[in-house]
């Protein structure tokens, strides 16, 4: 089976925060899992280096957009590496390769009449002497009355054009913009109405998308798809490849989502591989992002792919709800955020991965609080998992000179482990990551209980042979638990595998036989509860 996984492309205009990570982490869990199963996996993403947020940030800081993009692209790469993300390709949208393929897509659509020219009125700032596309305009959403940007309302999820906003203001200087006539290219999205209706219907019938993706997409389809402008008067981006229009840039709608495709081609080129297996009608794909990105993946991207004759429309849409911070909405402008480079300086990446999975905003908003984060580390990772591993291996060191006892594993334990592989695999494939992780921790708790009830520390004197059986069973449980946890908690799983000297294994039960323990180290350290107050203070200070 070929599995394509596309992680959302983050704008390279500021650091990653927990909100980004909570909607991206599922991609790595999927990629690691499918690789363990032996499937062909291509996991791609990159930094969005062309969008208006970057030009705005560059203008605010008085540097070039490239400087901003370079800085954050490098930072993103570093964070993803430290978090254990296993992208096959992590690229950026300002490469010559990306530009060229996006232009090819544009020309294909133009040739088919799916992109056409039209003269329109557009917002223009007399003060800054430039057209104001998208996020350059802010105002009031005509649908719900909330404050909104010129491209989208975050409150009611309406996709907007700047001229639809009420009480418009220029984002650069704050003055109300005027309007001027200009020519733009339009994408004939409305011509895909029927096709996308049946596509969405199939997804709903087979439960292939998250609930929020189904309901939002159906809402757009019910309102009727509108042709959308796909060119912009912007200084940076992919130039429109039509003579006389080179100063215009292709709008991020077409351009950034096409990154999945261009990154795939880049991988093929750089690794001398064929990527067509990921783009045929049998391919399975997972698109992993937050709910604000849904229409780009459920409507725009399938529309573009259909337009250029590619068969592999997204099969699975994994769109998380939002993450709040200490019960309040995350806000980058108010600095009410936990920044990834910062949290990585003080905490284990597996603690972050654990918390963001067990509290993932899969079907409703979820909250990150420092108290819950530190408690979950201490009680689940250290108290349950770490403790199971540590006391079992220490016991082997003390009572068996570090030699793992060789016994046939009890059938009931074998069955339990076999069942766990099936259940967790099923959960991951159906993108219920939280449920999958919960199931593993149920068996961790079962294993601790088993250890307590067997009392190996007594068995070793009373019935030494039964003691060997107990410990062999425990090692079997630990080895397989660590293996099943690899997609979720790769760092601690790696540590367990190292201690038990486990070579690479596929996604199936296995036994570690009469092996000498290499070393025994604690999996996790306890986090002092005083840190909760320290972190809250830090957060309040940075945001005040
Ligand atoms: Zn609104
Ligand atoms: Zn202005």
Short mmCIF file of C-alpha atoms and ligand atoms in Angstrom, two decimals:
data_model
loop_
_atom_site.label_atom_id
_atom_site.label_comp_id
_atom_site.label_asym_id
_atom_site.label_seq_id
_atom_site.Cartn_x
_atom_site.Cartn_y
_atom_site.Cartn_z
CA UNK A 1 0.00 0.00 0.00
CA UNK A 2 1.18 3.56 -0.73
CA UNK A 3 0.48 6.08 1.98
CA UNK A 4 0.92 9.78 1.32
CA UNK A 5 0.92 12.04 4.38
CA UNK A 6 0.79 15.81 4.01
CA UNK A 7 1.43 17.97 7.07
CA UNK A 8 0.16 21.55 6.89
CA UNK A 9 2.61 24.23 5.79
CA UNK A 10 3.19 26.81 8.50
CA UNK A 11 3.75 30.47 7.57
CA UNK A 12 7.38 31.31 8.21
CA UNK A 13 6.53 34.57 9.96
CA UNK A 14 6.86 33.55 13.62
CA UNK A 15 7.87 30.68 15.88
CA UNK A 16 5.88 27.47 16.16
CA UNK A 17 3.59 27.25 19.17
CA UNK A 18 1.59 24.48 20.79
CA UNK A 19 -1.43 25.27 18.60
CA UNK A 20 0.55 24.45 15.46
CA UNK A 21 2.02 21.33 16.99
CA UNK A 22 -1.30 20.00 18.25
CA UNK A 23 -2.60 19.99 14.68
CA UNK A 24 0.59 18.61 13.07
CA UNK A 25 1.67 15.82 15.42
CA UNK A 26 -0.79 13.25 14.05
CA UNK A 27 1.12 13.26 10.76
CA UNK A 28 4.25 11.88 12.38
CA UNK A 29 2.30 9.23 14.31
CA UNK A 30 0.77 8.05 11.02
CA UNK A 31 4.09 8.07 9.18
CA UNK A 32 5.94 6.11 11.85
CA UNK A 33 3.12 3.61 12.22
CA UNK A 34 2.74 2.87 8.51
CA UNK A 35 6.51 2.50 8.11
CA UNK A 36 6.53 -0.05 10.96
CA UNK A 37 3.77 -1.89 9.13
CA UNK A 38 6.05 -2.05 6.12
CA UNK A 39 3.97 0.22 3.87
CA UNK A 40 5.43 2.64 1.36
CA UNK A 41 5.20 6.03 3.04
CA UNK A 42 5.82 9.54 1.77
CA UNK A 43 5.47 12.19 4.47
CA UNK A 44 5.97 15.76 3.28
CA UNK A 45 5.60 19.31 4.46
CA UNK A 46 7.44 22.58 4.39
CA UNK A 47 7.43 26.23 5.37
CA UNK A 48 5.08 28.62 3.63
CA UNK A 49 7.47 31.39 2.64
CA UNK A 50 5.26 33.35 0.23
CA UNK A 51 2.11 34.32 2.10
CA UNK A 52 1.10 37.88 3.00
CA UNK A 53 1.82 37.31 6.72
CA UNK A 54 5.53 37.19 5.88
CA UNK A 55 5.56 40.36 3.79
CA UNK A 56 3.62 42.13 6.53
CA UNK A 57 6.04 40.94 9.22
CA UNK A 58 9.05 41.93 7.07
CA UNK A 59 7.61 45.40 6.54
CA UNK A 60 6.97 45.79 10.27
CA UNK A 61 10.54 44.79 11.13
CA UNK A 62 12.18 46.62 8.23
CA UNK A 63 13.91 43.55 6.81
CA UNK A 64 13.44 41.57 3.60
CA UNK A 65 10.79 38.83 3.39
CA UNK A 66 13.58 36.35 2.58
CA UNK A 67 15.35 37.15 5.85
CA UNK A 68 12.15 36.45 7.80
CA UNK A 69 11.48 33.26 5.85
CA UNK A 70 15.05 31.98 6.26
CA UNK A 71 15.06 32.60 9.96
CA UNK A 72 11.81 30.78 10.71
CA UNK A 73 12.30 28.01 8.19
CA UNK A 74 15.55 27.06 9.95
CA UNK A 75 13.87 27.32 13.33
CA UNK A 76 10.96 25.12 12.22
CA UNK A 77 13.34 22.48 10.90
CA UNK A 78 15.24 22.48 14.17
CA UNK A 79 12.05 22.16 16.26
CA UNK A 80 10.64 19.34 14.12
CA UNK A 81 13.92 17.44 14.42
CA UNK A 82 13.99 17.83 18.19
CA UNK A 83 10.36 16.67 18.36
CA UNK A 84 11.22 13.55 16.37
CA UNK A 85 9.22 14.39 13.24
CA UNK A 86 10.16 12.03 10.40
CA UNK A 87 9.33 14.03 7.29
CA UNK A 88 10.69 12.44 4.13
CA UNK A 89 10.81 15.95 2.71
CA UNK A 90 10.63 19.25 4.54
CA UNK A 91 11.01 22.03 2.01
CA UNK A 92 9.82 25.60 1.43
CA UNK A 93 7.62 27.43 -1.04
CA UNK A 94 10.21 29.92 -2.27
CA UNK A 95 12.38 27.41 -4.12
CA UNK A 96 12.78 27.50 -7.90
CA UNK A 97 11.49 23.91 -8.02
CA UNK A 98 8.22 24.82 -6.26
CA UNK A 99 7.72 27.94 -8.40
CA UNK A 100 8.23 26.05 -11.63
CA UNK A 101 5.76 23.26 -10.87
CA UNK A 102 3.16 25.67 -9.53
CA UNK A 103 3.43 27.64 -12.78
CA UNK A 104 2.96 24.43 -14.75
CA UNK A 105 -0.20 23.70 -12.77
CA UNK A 106 -1.41 27.26 -13.37
CA UNK A 107 -0.84 26.96 -17.12
CA UNK A 108 -2.59 23.58 -17.29
CA UNK A 109 -5.67 25.07 -15.64
CA UNK A 110 -5.47 28.16 -17.86
CA UNK A 111 -5.29 26.01 -20.98
CA UNK A 112 -8.38 24.09 -19.92
CA UNK A 113 -10.25 27.32 -19.30
CA UNK A 114 -10.43 26.58 -15.59
CA UNK A 115 -8.49 29.77 -14.94
CA UNK A 116 -9.70 32.92 -16.70
CA UNK A 117 -9.10 36.70 -16.62
CA UNK A 118 -11.53 39.19 -15.18
CA UNK A 119 -11.48 42.94 -14.38
CA UNK A 120 -12.45 43.67 -10.80
CA UNK A 121 -12.57 46.40 -8.19
CA UNK A 122 -9.92 45.91 -5.55
CA UNK A 123 -9.01 47.54 -2.25
CA UNK A 124 -6.18 50.05 -2.69
CA UNK A 125 -4.32 52.10 -0.10
CA UNK A 126 -3.68 55.66 -1.31
CA UNK A 127 -1.26 56.21 1.56
CA UNK A 128 0.90 53.13 0.90
CA UNK A 129 0.22 53.31 -2.84
CA UNK A 130 -0.47 49.64 -3.30
CA UNK A 131 -3.29 47.18 -3.78
CA UNK A 132 -4.33 45.48 -0.57
CA UNK A 133 -5.05 41.81 -1.03
CA UNK A 134 -6.26 39.42 1.69
CA UNK A 135 -4.65 39.94 5.04
CA UNK A 136 -3.61 43.48 4.17
CA UNK A 137 -7.17 44.49 4.94
CA UNK A 138 -8.93 44.06 8.26
CA UNK A 139 -12.49 44.84 9.19
CA UNK A 140 -15.78 43.37 10.30
CA UNK A 141 -17.06 40.03 9.01
CA UNK A 142 -20.31 40.60 7.06
CA UNK A 143 -21.61 37.19 8.17
CA UNK A 144 -21.10 37.21 11.92
CA UNK A 145 -19.97 40.70 12.90
CA UNK A 146 -16.64 39.59 14.35
CA UNK A 147 -13.27 41.20 13.60
CA UNK A 148 -11.91 39.47 10.51
CA UNK A 149 -9.09 39.54 7.98
CA UNK A 150 -9.57 40.05 4.26
CA UNK A 151 -9.13 36.37 3.46
CA UNK A 152 -11.06 34.60 6.17
CA UNK A 153 -13.12 35.01 9.32
CA UNK A 154 -11.70 32.86 12.11
CA UNK A 155 -14.90 33.09 14.12
CA UNK A 156 -17.45 31.80 11.59
CA UNK A 157 -14.93 30.22 9.15
CA UNK A 158 -16.29 32.16 6.17
CA UNK A 159 -13.89 32.53 3.28
CA UNK A 160 -13.82 36.24 2.40
CA UNK A 161 -12.60 38.76 -0.14
CA UNK A 162 -11.30 42.09 1.22
CA UNK A 163 -14.16 44.04 -0.35
CA UNK A 164 -16.74 42.00 1.56
CA UNK A 165 -15.42 43.30 4.90
CA UNK A 166 -17.26 46.13 6.59
CA UNK A 167 -15.38 49.04 8.19
CA UNK A 168 -12.21 48.23 6.22
CA UNK A 169 -8.75 49.31 7.38
CA UNK A 170 -5.31 49.00 5.80
CA UNK A 171 -3.21 46.62 7.87
CA UNK A 172 -0.04 48.59 7.17
CA UNK A 173 -1.09 52.16 7.97
CA UNK A 174 -4.56 51.84 9.50
CA UNK A 175 -6.27 54.18 6.99
CA UNK A 176 -9.47 53.11 5.25
CA UNK A 177 -8.60 51.89 1.74
CA UNK A 178 -10.22 53.06 -1.48
CA UNK A 179 -10.88 50.84 -4.50
CA UNK A 180 -9.30 50.69 -7.96
CA UNK A 181 -9.89 48.59 -11.02
CA UNK A 182 -7.43 45.84 -11.77
CA UNK A 183 -7.26 42.64 -13.79
CA UNK A 184 -7.05 39.27 -12.09
CA UNK A 185 -7.12 35.58 -12.83
CA UNK A 186 -10.00 33.52 -11.51
CA UNK A 187 -10.21 29.81 -10.77
CA UNK A 188 -13.49 28.27 -11.94
CA UNK A 189 -14.20 26.53 -8.67
CA UNK A 190 -17.94 26.60 -9.33
CA UNK A 191 -17.50 24.12 -12.18
CA UNK A 192 -16.47 21.47 -9.63
CA UNK A 193 -19.66 21.76 -7.56
CA UNK A 194 -21.19 18.42 -8.65
CA UNK A 195 -17.94 16.52 -8.55
CA UNK A 196 -17.02 17.77 -5.07
CA UNK A 197 -20.52 17.04 -3.80
CA UNK A 198 -20.23 13.38 -4.60
CA UNK A 199 -16.64 13.32 -3.37
CA UNK A 200 -17.71 14.76 0.01
CA UNK A 201 -20.66 12.38 0.13
CA UNK A 202 -18.30 9.40 -0.28
CA UNK A 203 -16.04 10.73 2.47
CA UNK A 204 -18.98 11.13 4.81
CA UNK A 205 -20.40 7.69 4.03
CA UNK A 206 -17.06 6.00 4.69
CA UNK A 207 -16.12 8.23 7.65
CA UNK A 208 -12.86 9.26 5.98
CA UNK A 209 -12.73 12.81 7.30
CA UNK A 210 -13.03 14.35 10.71
CA UNK A 211 -16.55 15.51 11.56
CA UNK A 212 -15.62 19.19 11.36
CA UNK A 213 -14.29 18.73 7.80
CA UNK A 214 -17.50 17.01 6.69
CA UNK A 215 -19.83 19.61 8.18
CA UNK A 216 -17.86 22.67 7.06
CA UNK A 217 -17.41 21.34 3.52
CA UNK A 218 -21.10 20.50 3.25
CA UNK A 219 -21.89 24.04 4.37
CA UNK A 220 -19.72 25.54 1.59
CA UNK A 221 -21.25 23.22 -0.97
CA UNK A 222 -24.73 24.11 0.16
CA UNK A 223 -23.97 27.83 -0.18
CA UNK A 224 -22.65 27.06 -3.68
CA UNK A 225 -19.00 27.21 -4.73
CA UNK A 226 -17.83 30.57 -6.09
CA UNK A 227 -15.04 31.19 -8.58
CA UNK A 228 -12.14 32.70 -6.66
CA UNK A 229 -9.39 35.14 -7.58
CA UNK A 230 -6.08 33.31 -7.75
CA UNK A 231 -3.72 36.16 -8.57
CA UNK A 232 -2.57 38.99 -6.35
CA UNK A 233 -0.65 42.25 -6.65
CA UNK A 234 2.13 41.30 -4.28
CA UNK A 235 5.89 41.81 -4.22
CA UNK A 236 6.78 38.19 -3.40
CA UNK A 237 5.44 34.84 -4.48
CA UNK A 238 5.14 32.74 -7.60
CA UNK A 239 4.79 34.97 -10.66
CA UNK A 240 1.84 34.48 -12.98
CA UNK A 241 3.44 32.76 -15.99
CA UNK A 242 1.56 34.82 -18.59
CA UNK A 243 3.19 37.52 -20.67
CA UNK A 244 2.36 40.97 -19.40
CA UNK A 245 1.18 39.69 -16.03
CA UNK A 246 4.51 38.61 -14.50
CA UNK A 247 4.20 41.25 -11.77
CA UNK A 248 1.16 39.50 -10.40
CA UNK A 249 1.64 36.57 -8.08
CA UNK A 250 -0.28 33.33 -7.83
CA UNK A 251 -2.38 33.40 -4.70
CA UNK A 252 -1.43 31.10 -1.82
CA UNK A 253 -4.68 29.18 -2.21
CA UNK A 254 -3.37 27.48 -5.30
CA UNK A 255 0.25 27.79 -4.51
CA UNK A 256 0.66 26.58 -0.92
CA UNK A 257 -1.61 23.53 -1.20
CA UNK A 258 0.27 22.61 -4.37
CA UNK A 259 3.29 22.29 -2.07
CA UNK A 260 2.22 18.71 -1.30
CA UNK A 261 2.59 17.92 -4.96
CA UNK A 262 5.79 19.87 -5.59
CA UNK A 263 7.40 18.37 -2.44
CA UNK A 264 6.49 14.93 -3.71
CA UNK A 265 8.16 15.70 -7.05
CA UNK A 266 11.19 17.05 -5.18
CA UNK A 267 11.47 13.80 -3.23
CA UNK A 268 11.25 11.81 -6.47
CA UNK A 269 13.96 13.93 -8.05
CA UNK A 270 16.33 13.92 -5.09
CA UNK A 271 16.00 10.24 -4.20
CA UNK A 272 15.65 8.97 -7.73
CA UNK A 273 12.24 7.51 -6.93
CA UNK A 274 8.93 7.37 -8.71
CA UNK A 275 6.24 9.32 -6.89
CA UNK A 276 3.39 8.31 -9.19
CA UNK A 277 2.39 5.49 -6.83
CA UNK A 278 1.31 8.21 -4.36
CA UNK A 279 -0.80 9.99 -6.96
CA UNK A 280 -2.80 7.18 -8.54
CA UNK A 281 -6.40 6.37 -7.72
CA UNK A 282 -5.47 3.56 -5.28
CA UNK A 283 -3.23 5.71 -3.12
CA UNK A 284 -4.25 6.47 0.43
CA UNK A 285 -3.55 9.95 1.66
CA UNK A 286 -3.82 11.71 5.00
CA UNK A 287 -3.91 15.50 5.14
CA UNK A 288 -3.14 16.70 8.64
CA UNK A 289 -3.92 20.28 9.76
CA UNK A 290 -6.04 22.53 11.94
CA UNK A 291 -9.68 23.35 11.30
CA UNK A 292 -8.91 26.78 9.81
CA UNK A 293 -7.32 24.94 6.88
CA UNK A 294 -10.22 22.65 6.05
CA UNK A 295 -11.62 24.27 2.87
CA UNK A 296 -8.16 24.37 1.28
CA UNK A 297 -7.88 20.59 1.64
CA UNK A 298 -11.49 19.51 1.12
CA UNK A 299 -12.44 21.88 -1.72
CA UNK A 300 -9.60 23.91 -3.25
CA UNK A 301 -6.96 21.18 -3.45
CA UNK A 302 -9.35 18.47 -4.73
CA UNK A 303 -10.61 21.07 -7.22
CA UNK A 304 -7.09 21.79 -8.48
CA UNK A 305 -6.18 18.10 -8.65
CA UNK A 306 -9.35 17.33 -10.60
CA UNK A 307 -8.59 20.28 -12.87
CA UNK A 308 -5.13 19.00 -13.79
CA UNK A 309 -6.38 15.44 -14.19
CA UNK A 310 -4.70 13.89 -11.13
CA UNK A 311 -6.65 10.97 -9.76
CA UNK A 312 -5.50 10.96 -6.12
CA UNK A 313 -7.83 13.35 -4.31
CA UNK A 314 -7.24 13.50 -0.54
CA UNK A 315 -8.75 10.38 1.02
CA UNK A 316 -8.42 11.20 4.74
CA UNK A 317 -8.77 14.67 6.19
CA UNK A 318 -7.45 14.90 9.73
CA UNK A 319 -8.42 18.38 10.87
CA UNK A 320 -8.10 19.10 14.56
CA UNK A 321 -10.07 21.61 16.54
CA UNK A 322 -8.17 24.30 18.46
CA UNK A 323 -5.98 24.12 21.52
CA UNK A 324 -6.57 26.68 24.24
CA UNK A 325 -3.94 27.69 26.79
CA UNK A 326 -4.92 27.80 30.47
CA UNK A 327 -8.56 27.97 29.30
CA UNK A 328 -7.95 31.06 27.19
CA UNK A 329 -7.72 31.40 23.43
CA UNK A 330 -4.13 31.23 22.15
CA UNK A 331 -2.99 34.61 20.89
CA UNK A 332 0.33 35.23 19.20
CA UNK A 333 -0.18 39.00 19.16
CA UNK A 334 -0.81 39.05 22.92
CA UNK A 335 2.00 36.52 23.41
CA UNK A 336 -0.45 34.17 25.11
CA UNK A 337 1.26 31.09 23.74
CA UNK A 338 3.69 28.35 24.61
CA UNK A 339 6.44 28.62 22.01
CA UNK A 340 7.97 25.35 20.85
CA UNK A 341 11.65 26.43 20.91
CA UNK A 342 11.05 27.53 24.50
CA UNK A 343 9.26 24.43 25.83
CA UNK A 344 11.82 22.18 24.13
CA UNK A 345 14.55 23.82 26.18
CA UNK A 346 13.10 22.56 29.42
CA UNK A 347 11.01 19.47 28.65
CA UNK A 348 11.33 16.03 27.13
CA UNK A 349 9.89 15.88 23.59
CA UNK A 350 8.02 12.68 24.52
CA UNK A 351 6.27 14.50 27.39
CA UNK A 352 5.05 17.07 24.88
CA UNK A 353 4.02 14.39 22.37
CA UNK A 354 2.24 12.43 25.07
CA UNK A 355 0.27 15.38 26.37
CA UNK A 356 -0.70 16.69 22.94
CA UNK A 357 -1.95 13.24 21.92
CA UNK A 358 -3.80 12.22 25.07
CA UNK A 359 -5.39 15.72 25.16
CA UNK A 360 -5.61 16.19 21.41
CA UNK A 361 -8.37 18.51 20.17
CA UNK A 362 -9.66 15.69 17.96
CA UNK A 363 -13.37 16.40 18.09
CA UNK A 364 -13.60 19.43 20.37
CA UNK A 365 -11.25 22.14 21.60
CA UNK A 366 -8.76 20.93 24.19
CA UNK A 367 -6.78 22.81 26.79
CA UNK A 368 -3.11 22.92 27.63
CA UNK A 369 -2.38 23.82 31.22
CA UNK A 370 1.02 23.62 32.87
CA UNK A 371 -0.51 21.83 35.83
CA UNK A 372 -2.07 19.10 33.69
CA UNK A 373 1.08 18.84 31.59
CA UNK A 374 3.36 18.30 34.58
CA UNK A 375 0.91 16.00 36.35
CA UNK A 376 0.43 13.86 33.25
CA UNK A 377 4.19 13.50 32.90
CA UNK A 378 4.67 12.55 36.54
CA UNK A 379 1.73 10.18 36.88
CA UNK A 380 1.47 8.51 33.46
CA UNK A 381 4.88 8.63 31.83
CA UNK A 382 7.01 8.41 34.94
CA UNK A 383 4.60 6.84 37.43
CA UNK A 384 3.03 4.19 35.23
CA UNK A 385 5.25 3.53 32.18
CA UNK A 386 8.65 4.53 33.54
CA UNK A 387 8.00 2.69 36.76
CA UNK A 388 7.01 -0.55 35.02
CA UNK A 389 10.17 -0.54 32.93
CA UNK A 390 12.45 0.52 35.73
CA UNK A 391 11.32 -1.90 38.41
CA UNK A 392 11.26 -4.87 36.05
CA UNK A 393 14.72 -4.24 34.64
CA UNK A 394 16.20 -3.39 38.04
CA UNK A 395 14.80 -6.67 39.34
CA UNK A 396 16.48 -8.55 36.50
CA UNK A 397 19.78 -6.86 37.31
CA UNK A 398 19.49 -7.68 40.98
CA UNK A 399 18.02 -11.19 40.86
CA UNK A 400 19.21 -12.61 37.54
CA UNK A 401 22.53 -10.84 37.02
CA UNK A 402 20.99 -8.86 34.21
CA UNK A 403 20.02 -11.95 32.21
CA UNK A 404 16.42 -11.91 30.92
CA UNK A 405 14.82 -15.24 31.94
CA UNK A 406 13.90 -17.46 29.00
CA UNK A 407 10.35 -18.82 29.29
CA UNK A 408 7.44 -19.45 26.99
CA UNK A 409 5.14 -16.45 27.42
CA UNK A 410 1.78 -17.16 29.07
CA UNK A 411 -0.96 -17.47 26.49
CA UNK A 412 -3.22 -14.92 28.15
CA UNK A 413 -0.44 -12.33 28.03
CA UNK A 414 0.35 -13.14 24.40
CA UNK A 415 -3.30 -12.71 23.51
CA UNK A 416 -3.47 -9.40 25.27
CA UNK A 417 -0.47 -8.07 23.35
CA UNK A 418 -1.71 -9.37 20.03
CA UNK A 419 -5.04 -7.70 20.61
CA UNK A 420 -3.31 -4.45 21.52
CA UNK A 421 -1.45 -4.37 18.18
CA UNK A 422 -4.75 -4.80 16.35
CA UNK A 423 -6.65 -2.25 18.36
CA UNK A 424 -4.00 0.46 18.36
CA UNK A 425 -3.33 -0.06 14.65
CA UNK A 426 -7.03 0.30 13.96
CA UNK A 427 -7.23 3.48 16.05
CA UNK A 428 -4.26 5.07 14.25
CA UNK A 429 -5.61 4.22 10.81
CA UNK A 430 -8.97 5.74 11.76
CA UNK A 431 -7.08 8.74 13.20
CA UNK A 432 -8.30 8.19 16.76
CA UNK A 433 -4.82 8.71 18.16
CA UNK A 434 -5.99 9.63 21.62
CA UNK A 435 -7.98 6.41 21.94
CA UNK A 436 -5.04 4.39 20.66
CA UNK A 437 -2.71 5.87 23.25
CA UNK A 438 -5.28 5.30 26.00
CA UNK A 439 -5.42 1.63 25.08
CA UNK A 440 -1.64 1.30 25.44
CA UNK A 441 -1.75 2.89 28.87
CA UNK A 442 -4.54 0.54 29.94
CA UNK A 443 -2.16 -2.35 29.27
CA UNK A 444 0.64 -0.51 31.06
CA UNK A 445 -1.59 -0.26 34.12
CA UNK A 446 -2.53 -3.93 33.72
CA UNK A 447 1.19 -4.81 33.60
CA UNK A 448 1.94 -2.90 36.80
CA UNK A 449 -0.95 -4.66 38.49
CA UNK A 450 0.33 -7.99 37.24
CA UNK A 451 3.77 -7.28 38.69
CA UNK A 452 2.22 -6.29 42.04
CA UNK A 453 0.00 -9.36 42.23
CA UNK A 454 2.71 -11.83 41.25
CA UNK A 455 5.12 -10.36 43.81
CA UNK A 456 8.31 -11.51 42.08
CA UNK A 457 10.34 -10.22 45.03
CA UNK A 458 8.68 -13.04 47.08
CA UNK A 459 8.47 -15.57 44.25
CA UNK A 460 12.25 -15.45 43.83
CA UNK A 461 12.57 -17.13 47.27
CA UNK A 462 9.40 -19.26 47.37
CA UNK A 463 8.95 -20.41 43.76
CA UNK A 464 11.95 -19.28 41.68
CA UNK A 465 10.66 -20.89 38.51
CA UNK A 466 7.36 -19.00 38.69
CA UNK A 467 9.40 -15.84 39.28
CA UNK A 468 11.21 -16.42 35.99
CA UNK A 469 7.83 -16.79 34.31
CA UNK A 470 6.56 -13.54 35.83
CA UNK A 471 9.61 -11.58 34.73
CA UNK A 472 9.66 -13.12 31.24
CA UNK A 473 6.03 -12.06 30.87
CA UNK A 474 6.81 -8.56 32.12
CA UNK A 475 9.73 -8.16 29.70
CA UNK A 476 7.51 -9.37 26.88
CA UNK A 477 4.91 -6.79 27.83
CA UNK A 478 7.49 -3.99 28.12
CA UNK A 479 9.21 -4.79 24.82
CA UNK A 480 5.93 -4.83 22.92
CA UNK A 481 4.48 -1.82 24.72
CA UNK A 482 7.58 0.19 23.86
CA UNK A 483 7.29 -0.99 20.27
CA UNK A 484 3.61 -0.07 20.00
CA UNK A 485 4.43 3.30 21.57
CA UNK A 486 7.11 4.07 18.95
CA UNK A 487 4.81 6.17 16.73
CA UNK A 488 3.64 8.14 19.77
CA UNK A 489 6.74 8.36 21.98
CA UNK A 490 9.75 7.59 19.78
CA UNK A 491 12.45 8.76 22.17
CA UNK A 492 11.52 6.68 25.22
CA UNK A 493 10.68 3.71 22.99
CA UNK A 494 14.16 3.97 21.55
CA UNK A 495 15.62 3.97 25.04
CA UNK A 496 13.72 0.80 26.04
CA UNK A 497 14.73 -0.92 22.82
CA UNK A 498 18.33 -0.01 23.49
CA UNK A 499 18.25 -1.36 27.05
CA UNK A 500 16.67 -4.60 25.84
CA UNK A 501 18.92 -4.74 22.80
CA UNK A 502 15.98 -5.00 20.40
CA UNK A 503 16.79 -4.87 16.70
CA UNK A 504 14.35 -3.46 14.16
CA UNK A 505 11.03 -5.26 14.17
CA UNK A 506 7.80 -4.89 12.24
CA UNK A 507 4.37 -4.07 13.69
CA UNK A 508 3.73 -7.44 15.33
CA UNK A 509 4.37 -9.22 18.66
CA UNK A 510 7.89 -10.45 19.33
CA UNK A 511 9.81 -11.90 22.23
CA UNK A 512 13.19 -10.92 23.64
CA UNK A 513 14.93 -14.17 24.59
CA UNK A 514 17.75 -14.83 27.08
CA UNK A 515 19.32 -11.49 26.45
CA UNK A 516 21.81 -9.72 28.66
CA UNK A 517 20.58 -6.26 29.66
CA UNK A 518 22.97 -3.66 28.37
CA UNK A 519 22.22 -0.99 30.92
CA UNK A 520 19.29 0.23 32.96
CA UNK A 521 18.50 3.91 33.01
CA UNK A 522 15.36 5.68 34.18
CA UNK A 523 13.05 6.49 31.24
CA UNK A 524 11.80 9.76 32.69
CA UNK A 525 12.77 12.15 35.48
CA UNK A 526 10.25 13.49 37.95
CA UNK A 527 9.28 17.13 37.33
CA UNK A 528 9.18 19.19 40.50
CA UNK A 529 5.64 20.48 41.11
CA UNK A 530 7.07 23.91 41.93
CA UNK A 531 7.63 24.21 38.18
CA UNK A 532 3.88 24.69 37.67
CA UNK A 533 3.98 28.08 39.40
CA UNK A 534 7.23 29.02 37.67
CA UNK A 535 5.78 28.30 34.25
CA UNK A 536 2.57 30.19 34.98
CA UNK A 537 4.57 33.17 36.15
CA UNK A 538 6.70 33.06 33.03
CA UNK A 539 3.60 32.91 30.83
CA UNK A 540 1.90 35.80 32.59
CA UNK A 541 5.07 37.86 32.44
CA UNK A 542 5.65 37.33 28.73
CA UNK A 543 2.07 38.22 27.86
CA UNK A 544 1.79 41.34 30.02
ZN1 LIG B 1 -17.55 35.72 10.57
ZN1 LIG B 2 -2.17 51.83 4.08
#
